[in-house]
mmCIF file of C-alpha atoms in Angstrom:
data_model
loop_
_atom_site.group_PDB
_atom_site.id
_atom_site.type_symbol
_atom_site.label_atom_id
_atom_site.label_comp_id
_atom_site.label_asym_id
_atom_site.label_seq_id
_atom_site.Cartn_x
_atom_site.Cartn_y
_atom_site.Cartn_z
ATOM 1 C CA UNK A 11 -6.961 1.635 -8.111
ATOM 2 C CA UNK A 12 -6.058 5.437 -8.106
ATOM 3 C CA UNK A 13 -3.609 6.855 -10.324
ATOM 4 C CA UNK A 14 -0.282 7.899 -8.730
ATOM 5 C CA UNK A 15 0.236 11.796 -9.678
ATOM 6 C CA UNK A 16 3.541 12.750 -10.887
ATOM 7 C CA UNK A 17 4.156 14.916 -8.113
ATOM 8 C CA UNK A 18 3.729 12.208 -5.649
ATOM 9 C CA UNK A 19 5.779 10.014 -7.808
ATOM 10 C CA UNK A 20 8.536 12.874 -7.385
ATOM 11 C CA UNK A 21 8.140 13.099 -3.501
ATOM 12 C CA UNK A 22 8.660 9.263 -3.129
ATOM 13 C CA UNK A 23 11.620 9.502 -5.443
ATOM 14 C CA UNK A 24 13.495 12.314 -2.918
ATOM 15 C CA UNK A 25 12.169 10.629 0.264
ATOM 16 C CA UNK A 26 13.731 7.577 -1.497
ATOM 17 C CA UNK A 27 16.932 9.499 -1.980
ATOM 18 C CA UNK A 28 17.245 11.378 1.526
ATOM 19 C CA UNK A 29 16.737 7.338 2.807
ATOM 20 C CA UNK A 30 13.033 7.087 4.409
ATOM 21 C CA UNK A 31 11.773 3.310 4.583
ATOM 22 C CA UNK A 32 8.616 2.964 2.958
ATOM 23 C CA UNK A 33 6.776 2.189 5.558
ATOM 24 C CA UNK A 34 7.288 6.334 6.419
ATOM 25 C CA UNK A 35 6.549 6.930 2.488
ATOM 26 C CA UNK A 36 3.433 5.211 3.305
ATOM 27 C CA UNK A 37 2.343 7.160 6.121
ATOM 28 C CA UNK A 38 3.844 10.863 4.731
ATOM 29 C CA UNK A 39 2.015 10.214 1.413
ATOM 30 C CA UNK A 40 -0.756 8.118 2.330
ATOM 31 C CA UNK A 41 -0.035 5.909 -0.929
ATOM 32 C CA UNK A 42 0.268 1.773 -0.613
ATOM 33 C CA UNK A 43 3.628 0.645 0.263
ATOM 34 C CA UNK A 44 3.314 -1.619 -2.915
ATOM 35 C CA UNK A 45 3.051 1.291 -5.466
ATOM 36 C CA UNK A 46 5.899 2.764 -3.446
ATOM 37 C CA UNK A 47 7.378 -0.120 -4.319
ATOM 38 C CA UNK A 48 6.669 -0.046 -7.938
ATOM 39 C CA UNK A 49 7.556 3.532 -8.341
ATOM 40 C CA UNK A 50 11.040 2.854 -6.766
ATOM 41 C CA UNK A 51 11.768 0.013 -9.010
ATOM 42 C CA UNK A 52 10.673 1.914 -12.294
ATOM 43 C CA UNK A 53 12.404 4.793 -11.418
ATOM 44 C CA UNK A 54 15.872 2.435 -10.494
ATOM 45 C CA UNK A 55 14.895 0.553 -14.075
ATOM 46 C CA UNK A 56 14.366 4.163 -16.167
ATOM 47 C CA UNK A 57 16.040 6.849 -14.377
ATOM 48 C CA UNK A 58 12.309 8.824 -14.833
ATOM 49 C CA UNK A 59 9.077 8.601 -12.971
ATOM 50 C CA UNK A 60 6.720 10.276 -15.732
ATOM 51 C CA UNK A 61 4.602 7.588 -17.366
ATOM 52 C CA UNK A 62 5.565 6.552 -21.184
ATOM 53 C CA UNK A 63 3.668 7.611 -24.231
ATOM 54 C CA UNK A 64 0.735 5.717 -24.640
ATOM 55 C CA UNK A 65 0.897 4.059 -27.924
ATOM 56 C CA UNK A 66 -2.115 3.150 -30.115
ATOM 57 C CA UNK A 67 -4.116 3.772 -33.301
ATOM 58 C CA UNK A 68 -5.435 7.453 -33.782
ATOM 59 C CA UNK A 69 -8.706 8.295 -33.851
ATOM 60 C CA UNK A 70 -10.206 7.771 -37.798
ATOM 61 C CA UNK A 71 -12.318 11.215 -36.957
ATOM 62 C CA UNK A 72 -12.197 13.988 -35.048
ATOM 63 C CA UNK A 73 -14.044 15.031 -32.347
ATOM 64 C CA UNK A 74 -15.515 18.141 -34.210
ATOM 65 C CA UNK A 75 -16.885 15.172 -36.847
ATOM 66 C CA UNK A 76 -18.183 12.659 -34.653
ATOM 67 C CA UNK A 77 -20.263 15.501 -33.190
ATOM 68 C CA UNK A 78 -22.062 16.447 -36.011
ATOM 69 C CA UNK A 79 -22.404 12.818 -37.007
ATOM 70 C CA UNK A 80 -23.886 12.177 -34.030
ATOM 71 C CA UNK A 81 -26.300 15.320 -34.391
ATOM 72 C CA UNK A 82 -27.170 13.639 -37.595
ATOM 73 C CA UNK A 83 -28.116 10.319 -36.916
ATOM 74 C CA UNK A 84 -30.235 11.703 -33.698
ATOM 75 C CA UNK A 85 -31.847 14.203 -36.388
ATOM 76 C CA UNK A 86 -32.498 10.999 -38.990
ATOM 77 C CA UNK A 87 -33.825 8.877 -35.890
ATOM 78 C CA UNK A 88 -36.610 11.207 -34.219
ATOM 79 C CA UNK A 89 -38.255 11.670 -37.955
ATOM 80 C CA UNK A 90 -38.471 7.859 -38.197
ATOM 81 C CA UNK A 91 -39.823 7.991 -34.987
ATOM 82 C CA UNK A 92 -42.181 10.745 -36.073
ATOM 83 C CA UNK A 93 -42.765 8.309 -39.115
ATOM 84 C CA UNK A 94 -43.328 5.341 -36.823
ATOM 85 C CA UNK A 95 -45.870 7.449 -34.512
ATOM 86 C CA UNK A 96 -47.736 8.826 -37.845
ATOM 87 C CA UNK A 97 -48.131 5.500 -38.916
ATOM 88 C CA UNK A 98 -49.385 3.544 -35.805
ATOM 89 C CA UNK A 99 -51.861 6.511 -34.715
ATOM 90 C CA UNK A 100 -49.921 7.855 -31.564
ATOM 91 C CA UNK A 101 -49.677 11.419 -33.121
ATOM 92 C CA UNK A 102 -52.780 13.444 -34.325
#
């Protein structure tokens, strides 16, 4: 299932307000009359459309770390494999 965008969510909201039927939202906005639904009842619930902040855990590292981490471990991995290959004859 697609995300609604926040500008559609807005556009239900005022063809909510002018008085539409959302069978018309439907067709105008070519969403499903059940997250026409769902967007009218939030936004009777919250007074706002916009979605809340997700909450959560941060990330431990940053991105700039877990690339060179990951630059790393493929550096450490091809010379075992180099190792591996040496070993078992593949390589001259």
């Amino acid at each position: 299932m697609a995300k609604i965008s926040t500008t559609d969510r807005h556009r239900i909201i005022i063809y909510y307000q002018v008085g539409l039927s959302q069978r018309e939202m439907t067709k105008k906005c070519k969403i499903s009359r059940t997250a026409i639904q769902n967007t009218i009842k939030k936004f009777n619930e919250t007074g706002c459309v916009e979605d809340k902040k997700q909450c959560g855990w941060p990330n431990k590292i940053k991105e700039s770390h877990e690339k060179f981490l990951r630059l790393q471990s493929d550096k450490i991995f091809s010379k075992t494999d180099r190792r591996y290959a040496t070993s078992y004859g593949s390589i001259d």
